[in-house]
Coordinates of C-alpha atoms and ligand atoms in Angstrom, one line a residue:
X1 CA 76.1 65.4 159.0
X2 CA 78.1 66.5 155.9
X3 CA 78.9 70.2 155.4
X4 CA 76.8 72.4 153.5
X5 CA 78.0 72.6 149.8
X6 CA 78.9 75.6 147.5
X7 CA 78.2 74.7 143.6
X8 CA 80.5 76.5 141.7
X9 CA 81.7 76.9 138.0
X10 CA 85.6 77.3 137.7
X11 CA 87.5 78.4 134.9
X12 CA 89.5 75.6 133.6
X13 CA 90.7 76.2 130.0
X14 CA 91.6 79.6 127.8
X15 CA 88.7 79.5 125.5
X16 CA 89.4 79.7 121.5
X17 CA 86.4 81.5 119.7
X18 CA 83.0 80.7 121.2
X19 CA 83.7 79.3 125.0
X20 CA 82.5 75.3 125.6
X21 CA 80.9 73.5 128.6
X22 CA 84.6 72.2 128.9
X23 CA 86.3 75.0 128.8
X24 CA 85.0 75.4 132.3
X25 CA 84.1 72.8 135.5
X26 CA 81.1 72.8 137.6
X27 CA 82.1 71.4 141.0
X28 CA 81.5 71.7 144.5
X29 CA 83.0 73.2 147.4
X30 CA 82.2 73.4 151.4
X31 CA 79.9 76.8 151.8
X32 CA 83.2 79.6 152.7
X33 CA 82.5 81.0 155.6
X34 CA 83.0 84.8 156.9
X35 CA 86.0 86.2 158.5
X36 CA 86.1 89.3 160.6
X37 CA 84.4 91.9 158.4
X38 CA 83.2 89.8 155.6
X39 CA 79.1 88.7 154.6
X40 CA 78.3 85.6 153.2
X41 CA 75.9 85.8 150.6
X42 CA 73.4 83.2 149.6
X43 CA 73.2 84.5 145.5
X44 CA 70.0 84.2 143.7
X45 CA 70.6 85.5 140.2
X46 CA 74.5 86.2 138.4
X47 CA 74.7 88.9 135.5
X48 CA 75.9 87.4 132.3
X49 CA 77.6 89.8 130.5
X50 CA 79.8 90.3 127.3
X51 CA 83.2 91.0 128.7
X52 CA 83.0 88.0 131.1
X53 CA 84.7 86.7 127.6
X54 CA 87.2 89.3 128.1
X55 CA 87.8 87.9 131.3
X56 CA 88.7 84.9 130.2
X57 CA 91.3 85.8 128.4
X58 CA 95.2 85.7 128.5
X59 CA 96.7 88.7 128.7
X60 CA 96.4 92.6 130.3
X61 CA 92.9 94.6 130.5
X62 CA 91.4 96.7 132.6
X63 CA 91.3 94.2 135.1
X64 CA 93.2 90.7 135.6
X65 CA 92.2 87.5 133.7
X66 CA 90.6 84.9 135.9
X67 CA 93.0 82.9 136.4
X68 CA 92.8 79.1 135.5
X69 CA 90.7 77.3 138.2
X70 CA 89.3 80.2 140.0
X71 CA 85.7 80.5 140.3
X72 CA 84.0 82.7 137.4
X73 CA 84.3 85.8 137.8
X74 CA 80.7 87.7 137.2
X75 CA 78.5 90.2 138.9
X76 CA 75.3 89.0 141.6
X77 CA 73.2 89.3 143.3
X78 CA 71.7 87.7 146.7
X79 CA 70.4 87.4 150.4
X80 CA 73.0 87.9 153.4
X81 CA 73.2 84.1 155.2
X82 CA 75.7 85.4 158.0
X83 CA 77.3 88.2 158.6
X84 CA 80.5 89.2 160.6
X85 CA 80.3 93.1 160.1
X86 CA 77.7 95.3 161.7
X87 CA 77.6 97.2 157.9
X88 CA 75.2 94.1 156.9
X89 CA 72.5 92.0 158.9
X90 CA 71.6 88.4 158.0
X91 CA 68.5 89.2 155.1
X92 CA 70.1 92.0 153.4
X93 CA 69.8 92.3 149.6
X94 CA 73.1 93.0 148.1
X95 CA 74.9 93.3 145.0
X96 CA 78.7 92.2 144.2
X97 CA 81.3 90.2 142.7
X98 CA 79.4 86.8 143.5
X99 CA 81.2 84.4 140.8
X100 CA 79.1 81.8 139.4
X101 CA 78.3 80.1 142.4
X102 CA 75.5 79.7 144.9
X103 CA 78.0 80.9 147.7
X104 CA 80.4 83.9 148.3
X105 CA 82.1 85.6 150.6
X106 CA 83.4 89.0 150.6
X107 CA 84.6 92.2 152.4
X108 CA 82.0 94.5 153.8
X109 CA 83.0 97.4 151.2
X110 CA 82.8 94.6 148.6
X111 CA 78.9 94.6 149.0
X112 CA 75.9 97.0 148.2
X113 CA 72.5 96.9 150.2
X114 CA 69.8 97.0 147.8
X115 CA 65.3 97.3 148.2
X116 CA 64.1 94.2 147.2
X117 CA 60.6 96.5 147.3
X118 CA 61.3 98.3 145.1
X119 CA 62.3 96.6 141.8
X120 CA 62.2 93.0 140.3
X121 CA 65.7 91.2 142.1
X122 CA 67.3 91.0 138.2
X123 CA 66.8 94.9 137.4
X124 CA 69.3 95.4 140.3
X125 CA 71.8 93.7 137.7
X126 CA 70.7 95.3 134.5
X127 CA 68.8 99.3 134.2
X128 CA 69.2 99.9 138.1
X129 CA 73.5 98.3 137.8
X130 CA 76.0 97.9 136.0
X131 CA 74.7 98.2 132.5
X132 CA 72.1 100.9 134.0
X133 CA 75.0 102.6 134.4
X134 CA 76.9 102.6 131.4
X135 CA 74.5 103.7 129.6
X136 CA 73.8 106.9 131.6
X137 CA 77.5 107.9 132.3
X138 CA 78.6 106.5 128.5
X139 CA 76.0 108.5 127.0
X140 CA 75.4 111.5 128.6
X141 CA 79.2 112.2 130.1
X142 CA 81.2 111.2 126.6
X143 CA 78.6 111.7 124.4
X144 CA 77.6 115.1 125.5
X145 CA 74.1 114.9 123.2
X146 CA 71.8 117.9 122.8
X147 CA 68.5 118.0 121.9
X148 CA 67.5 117.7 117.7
X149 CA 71.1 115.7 117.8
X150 CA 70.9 112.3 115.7
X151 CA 71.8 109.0 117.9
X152 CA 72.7 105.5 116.3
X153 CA 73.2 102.7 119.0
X154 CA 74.1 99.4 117.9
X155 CA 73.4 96.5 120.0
X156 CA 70.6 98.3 120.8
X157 CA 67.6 95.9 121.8
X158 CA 70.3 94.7 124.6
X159 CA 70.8 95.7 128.2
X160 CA 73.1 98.9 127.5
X161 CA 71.5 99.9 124.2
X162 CA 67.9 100.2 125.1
X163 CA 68.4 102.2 127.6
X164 CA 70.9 104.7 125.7
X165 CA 68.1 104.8 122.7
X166 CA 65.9 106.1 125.0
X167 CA 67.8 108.3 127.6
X168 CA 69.0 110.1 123.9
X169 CA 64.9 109.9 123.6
X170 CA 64.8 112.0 126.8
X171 CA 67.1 114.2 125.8
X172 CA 65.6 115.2 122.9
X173 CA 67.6 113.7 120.3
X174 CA 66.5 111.2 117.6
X175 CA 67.7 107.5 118.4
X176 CA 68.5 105.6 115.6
X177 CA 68.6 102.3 116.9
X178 CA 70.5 98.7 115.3
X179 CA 69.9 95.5 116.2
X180 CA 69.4 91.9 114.8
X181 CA 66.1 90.4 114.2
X182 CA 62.3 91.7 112.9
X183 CA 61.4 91.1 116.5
X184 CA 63.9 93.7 118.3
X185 CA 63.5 96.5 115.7
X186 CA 59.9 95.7 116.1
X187 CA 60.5 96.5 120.4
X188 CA 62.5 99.4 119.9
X189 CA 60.1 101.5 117.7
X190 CA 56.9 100.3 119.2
X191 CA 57.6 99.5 122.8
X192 CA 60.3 101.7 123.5
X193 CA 59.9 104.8 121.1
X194 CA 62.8 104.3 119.1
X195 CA 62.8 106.9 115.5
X196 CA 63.7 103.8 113.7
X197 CA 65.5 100.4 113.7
X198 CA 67.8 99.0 111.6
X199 CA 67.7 95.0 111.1
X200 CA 71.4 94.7 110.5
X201 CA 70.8 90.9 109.9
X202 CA 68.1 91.4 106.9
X203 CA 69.2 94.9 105.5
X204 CA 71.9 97.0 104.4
X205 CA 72.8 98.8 107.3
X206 CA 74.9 101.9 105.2
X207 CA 71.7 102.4 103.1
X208 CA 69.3 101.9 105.9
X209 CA 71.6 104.5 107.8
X210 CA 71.3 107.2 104.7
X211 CA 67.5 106.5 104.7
X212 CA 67.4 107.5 108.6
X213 CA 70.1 109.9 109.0
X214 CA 70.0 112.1 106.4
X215 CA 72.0 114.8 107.8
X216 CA 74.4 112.1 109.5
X217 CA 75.1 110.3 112.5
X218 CA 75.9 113.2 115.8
X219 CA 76.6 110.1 118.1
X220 CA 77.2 106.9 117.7
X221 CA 77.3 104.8 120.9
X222 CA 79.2 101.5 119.7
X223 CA 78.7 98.0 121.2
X224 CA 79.4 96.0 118.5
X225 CA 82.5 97.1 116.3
X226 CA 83.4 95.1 113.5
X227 CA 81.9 96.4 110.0
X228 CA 78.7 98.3 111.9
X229 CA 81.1 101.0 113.1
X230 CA 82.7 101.3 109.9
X231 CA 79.6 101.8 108.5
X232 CA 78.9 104.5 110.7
X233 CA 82.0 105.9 110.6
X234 CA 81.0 106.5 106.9
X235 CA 78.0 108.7 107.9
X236 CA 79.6 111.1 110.6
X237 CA 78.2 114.6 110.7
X238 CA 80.9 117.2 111.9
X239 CA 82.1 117.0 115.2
X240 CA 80.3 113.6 115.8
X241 CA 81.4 111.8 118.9
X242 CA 81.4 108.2 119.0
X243 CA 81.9 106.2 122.4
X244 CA 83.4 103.2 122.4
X245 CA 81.3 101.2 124.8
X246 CA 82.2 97.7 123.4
X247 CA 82.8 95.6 120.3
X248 CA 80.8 92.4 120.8
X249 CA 81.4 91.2 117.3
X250 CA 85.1 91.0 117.9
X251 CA 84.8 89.2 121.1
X252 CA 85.4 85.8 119.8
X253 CA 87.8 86.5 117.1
X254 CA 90.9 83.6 117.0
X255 CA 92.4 85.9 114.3
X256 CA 93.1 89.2 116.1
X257 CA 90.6 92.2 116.2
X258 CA 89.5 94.0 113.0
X259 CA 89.7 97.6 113.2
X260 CA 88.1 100.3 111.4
X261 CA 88.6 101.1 107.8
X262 CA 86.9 103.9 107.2
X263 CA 88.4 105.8 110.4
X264 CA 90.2 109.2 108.4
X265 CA 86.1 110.4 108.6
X266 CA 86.8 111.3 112.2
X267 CA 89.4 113.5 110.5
X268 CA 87.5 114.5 107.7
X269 CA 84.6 115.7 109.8
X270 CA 87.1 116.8 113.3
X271 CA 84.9 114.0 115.0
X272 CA 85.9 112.1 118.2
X273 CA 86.3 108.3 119.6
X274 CA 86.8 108.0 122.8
X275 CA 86.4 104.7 124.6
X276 CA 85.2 104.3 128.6
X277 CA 84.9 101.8 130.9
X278 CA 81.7 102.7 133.4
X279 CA 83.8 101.7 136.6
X280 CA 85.4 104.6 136.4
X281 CA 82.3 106.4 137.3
X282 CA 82.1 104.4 140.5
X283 CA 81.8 107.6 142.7
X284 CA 78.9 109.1 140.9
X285 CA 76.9 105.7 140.9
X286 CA 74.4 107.6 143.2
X287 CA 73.4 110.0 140.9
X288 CA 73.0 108.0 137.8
X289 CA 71.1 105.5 140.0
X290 CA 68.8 108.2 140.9
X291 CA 67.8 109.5 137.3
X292 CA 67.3 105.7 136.6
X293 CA 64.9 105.0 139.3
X294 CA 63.1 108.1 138.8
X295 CA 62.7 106.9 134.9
X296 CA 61.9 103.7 135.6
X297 CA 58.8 104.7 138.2
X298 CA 58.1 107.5 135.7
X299 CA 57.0 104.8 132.9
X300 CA 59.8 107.2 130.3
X301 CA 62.2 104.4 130.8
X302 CA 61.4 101.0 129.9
X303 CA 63.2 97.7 131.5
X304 CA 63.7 94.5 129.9
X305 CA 65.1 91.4 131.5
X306 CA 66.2 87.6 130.2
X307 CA 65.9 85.2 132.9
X308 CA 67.3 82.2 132.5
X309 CA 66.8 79.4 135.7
X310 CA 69.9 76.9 136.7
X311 CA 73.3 77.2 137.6
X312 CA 73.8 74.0 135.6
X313 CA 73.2 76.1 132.5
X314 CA 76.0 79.0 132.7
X315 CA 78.2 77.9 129.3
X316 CA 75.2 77.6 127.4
X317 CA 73.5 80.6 128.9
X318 CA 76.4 82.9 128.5
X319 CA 76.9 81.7 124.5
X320 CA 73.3 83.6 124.4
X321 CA 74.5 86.8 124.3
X322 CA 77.2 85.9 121.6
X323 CA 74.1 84.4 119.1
X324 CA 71.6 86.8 119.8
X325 CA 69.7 85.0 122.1
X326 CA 69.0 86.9 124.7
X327 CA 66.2 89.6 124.2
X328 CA 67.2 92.1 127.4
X329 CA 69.4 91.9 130.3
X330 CA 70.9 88.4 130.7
X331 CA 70.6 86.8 134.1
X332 CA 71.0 83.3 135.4
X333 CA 68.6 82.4 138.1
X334 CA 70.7 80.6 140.6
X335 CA 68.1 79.8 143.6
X336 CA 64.5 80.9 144.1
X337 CA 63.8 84.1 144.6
Ligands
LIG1 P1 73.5 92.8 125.3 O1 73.4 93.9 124.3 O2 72.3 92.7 126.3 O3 73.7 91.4 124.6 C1 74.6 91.3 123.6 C2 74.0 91.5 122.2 O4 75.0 91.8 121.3 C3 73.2 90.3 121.7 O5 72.0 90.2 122.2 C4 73.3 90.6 120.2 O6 72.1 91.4 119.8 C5 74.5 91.5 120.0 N1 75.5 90.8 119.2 C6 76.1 89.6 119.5 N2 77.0 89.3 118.6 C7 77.0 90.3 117.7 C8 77.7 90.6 116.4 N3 78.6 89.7 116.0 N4 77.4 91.7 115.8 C9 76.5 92.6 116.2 N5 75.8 92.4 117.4 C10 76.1 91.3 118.1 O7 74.8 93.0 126.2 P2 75.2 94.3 127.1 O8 75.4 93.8 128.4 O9 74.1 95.4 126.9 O10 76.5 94.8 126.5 C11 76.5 95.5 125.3 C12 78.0 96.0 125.0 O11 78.4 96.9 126.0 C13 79.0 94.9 124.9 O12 80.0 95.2 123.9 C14 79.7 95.0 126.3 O13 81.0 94.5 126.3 C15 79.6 96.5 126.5 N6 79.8 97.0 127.9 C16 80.7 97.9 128.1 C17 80.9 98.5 129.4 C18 81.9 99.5 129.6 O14 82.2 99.8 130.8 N7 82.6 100.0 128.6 C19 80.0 98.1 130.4 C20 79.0 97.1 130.1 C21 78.9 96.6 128.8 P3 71.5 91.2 118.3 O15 70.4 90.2 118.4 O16 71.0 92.6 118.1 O17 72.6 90.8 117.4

């Protein structure tokens, strides 16, 4: 009988711009098995997320690059196969650092048990994890909003930016929301109670921003960079504060990052940047998680996933989020639910 196999998708090449199928390898592998104190997980769906490109760069972050033929790094979730820790029991639902594979292994403390009754498997990777909580601890701890405050959140029909349009919502602020596409702007204002949208694809996003801010911008939750942030920066009310969640539009740059160059308005109007990384927030997971859920099964927080099936499809899938593809959290299906 041959030995159970482990599909997996290593990293083989530094990427230039947009990564390619070859810039990785899908291969195989016997399934790992678990040592004293480790789980084996079988994993069903992997989180595709914008700083897996991050990841795969040279170079220091805010964690280490993956290094050249190790298994891709990314977020998962899955079902316990075997377990060699009486923390987890063969059947558990957890979430962890899976890799793009159908098999991992991993320390006890590595893993979180999650309900599979109580949520669709992929919201345990996008409004009820990671994302989930970067927009509750990005927005409400650096932002600091207060109600009748003006929001703008770029990148704002995707996993982190819904959610902050409407948490400011909740908070009694008005969310101004950007994003590219009729069909997005359409969902935020209609589906998810957006004030308005801004199609920064079709329109003029500094003249769309003075038609919806009038007074200015209070908060400006930034997932995109590039020339939307300096087009906010150009609409600051004073003491704005603008977190610096991400800058997807700089991601892929072979020529070096553009900064802002309209950044003496945070001077001008005694405003604040302040960038975050929603890790650091690890120890209050249980309280953002909390709010969440209760939003969720309260109907005042909408969810949205993008579920794409096949392992096989991970280079292609992952370029989604880099064109605009992807139309809420983006997950790969990896095995049957
Ligand atoms: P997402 O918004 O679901 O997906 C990415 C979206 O970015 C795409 O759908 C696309 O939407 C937009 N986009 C792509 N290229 C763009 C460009 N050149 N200019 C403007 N928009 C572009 O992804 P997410 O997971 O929610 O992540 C959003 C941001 O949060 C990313 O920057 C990510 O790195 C960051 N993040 C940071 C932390 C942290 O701890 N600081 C944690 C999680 C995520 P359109 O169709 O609207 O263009």
């Amino acid at each position: 009988m041959t030995a159970p196999q482990n599909r997996q998708w290593l990293l083989k090449a530094r990427p230039v711009g947009l990564v390619k199928r070859t810039d990785f390898e899908f291969t195989t592998a016997p399934v790992p098995e678990p040592k004293p104190g480790e789980v084996q997980v079988r994993v069903q769906y992997v989180s595709l997320d914008p700083a897996m490109r991050g990841w795969i760069n040279e170079g220091k972050s805010y964690v280490p690059p993956v290094g050249l033929g190790e298994v891709m790094r990314a977020g998962g979730l899955g079902r316990v196969t075997a377990s060699n820790t009486p923390a987890f029991k063969a059947g558990d639902t957890v979430v962890g650092l899976t890799g793009v594979q159908e098999y991992a292994v991993g320390a006890a403390h590595l893993w979180n048990r999650v309900d599979p009754r109580l949520a669709p498997l992929p919201r345990y990777l996008g409004a009820l994890g990671m994302p989930g909580m970067t927009a509750y601890f990005g927005f409400l701890d650096v932002c600091q909003p207060k109600a009748g405050e003006t929001v703008v959140v770029s990148g704002a029909a995707g996993a982190v930016g819904a959610l902050v349009g409407q948490i400011a919502k909740l908070k009694g602020c008005r969310a101004v929301g950007i994003a590219g596409g009729a069909a997005k702007c359409a969902y935020l204002v209609q589906e998810l109670g957006f004030d308005a949208a801004i199609d920064y694809k079709n329109e003029n996003v500094a003249g769309a921003l003075k038609q919806h801010c009038p007074s200015g911008v209070d908060i400006y939750f930034d997932n995109v960079g590039g020339e939307i942030l300096d087009a906010v920066l150009a609409r600051l009310a004073r003491k704005a504060r603008i977190a610096v969640c991400g800058a997807i539009s700089q991601y892929n740059s072979s020529g070096g990052v553009t900064g802002p160059k309209n950044y003496l308005s945070l001077l001008v109007n005694r405003a604040r940047m302040e960038g975050f990384i929603v890790f650091d927030y690890a120890s209050r997971y249980a309280e953002g998680m909390q709010a969440m859920a209760g939003w969720l099964a309260e109907g005042k927080v909408k969810a949205r996933e993008d579920v794409v099936a096949g392992l096989e499809t991970f280079p292609e899938t992952l370029l989604k989020l880099f064109r605009g593809e992807n139309f809420g959290k983006l997950v790969l299906q990896v095995a049957e639910a």
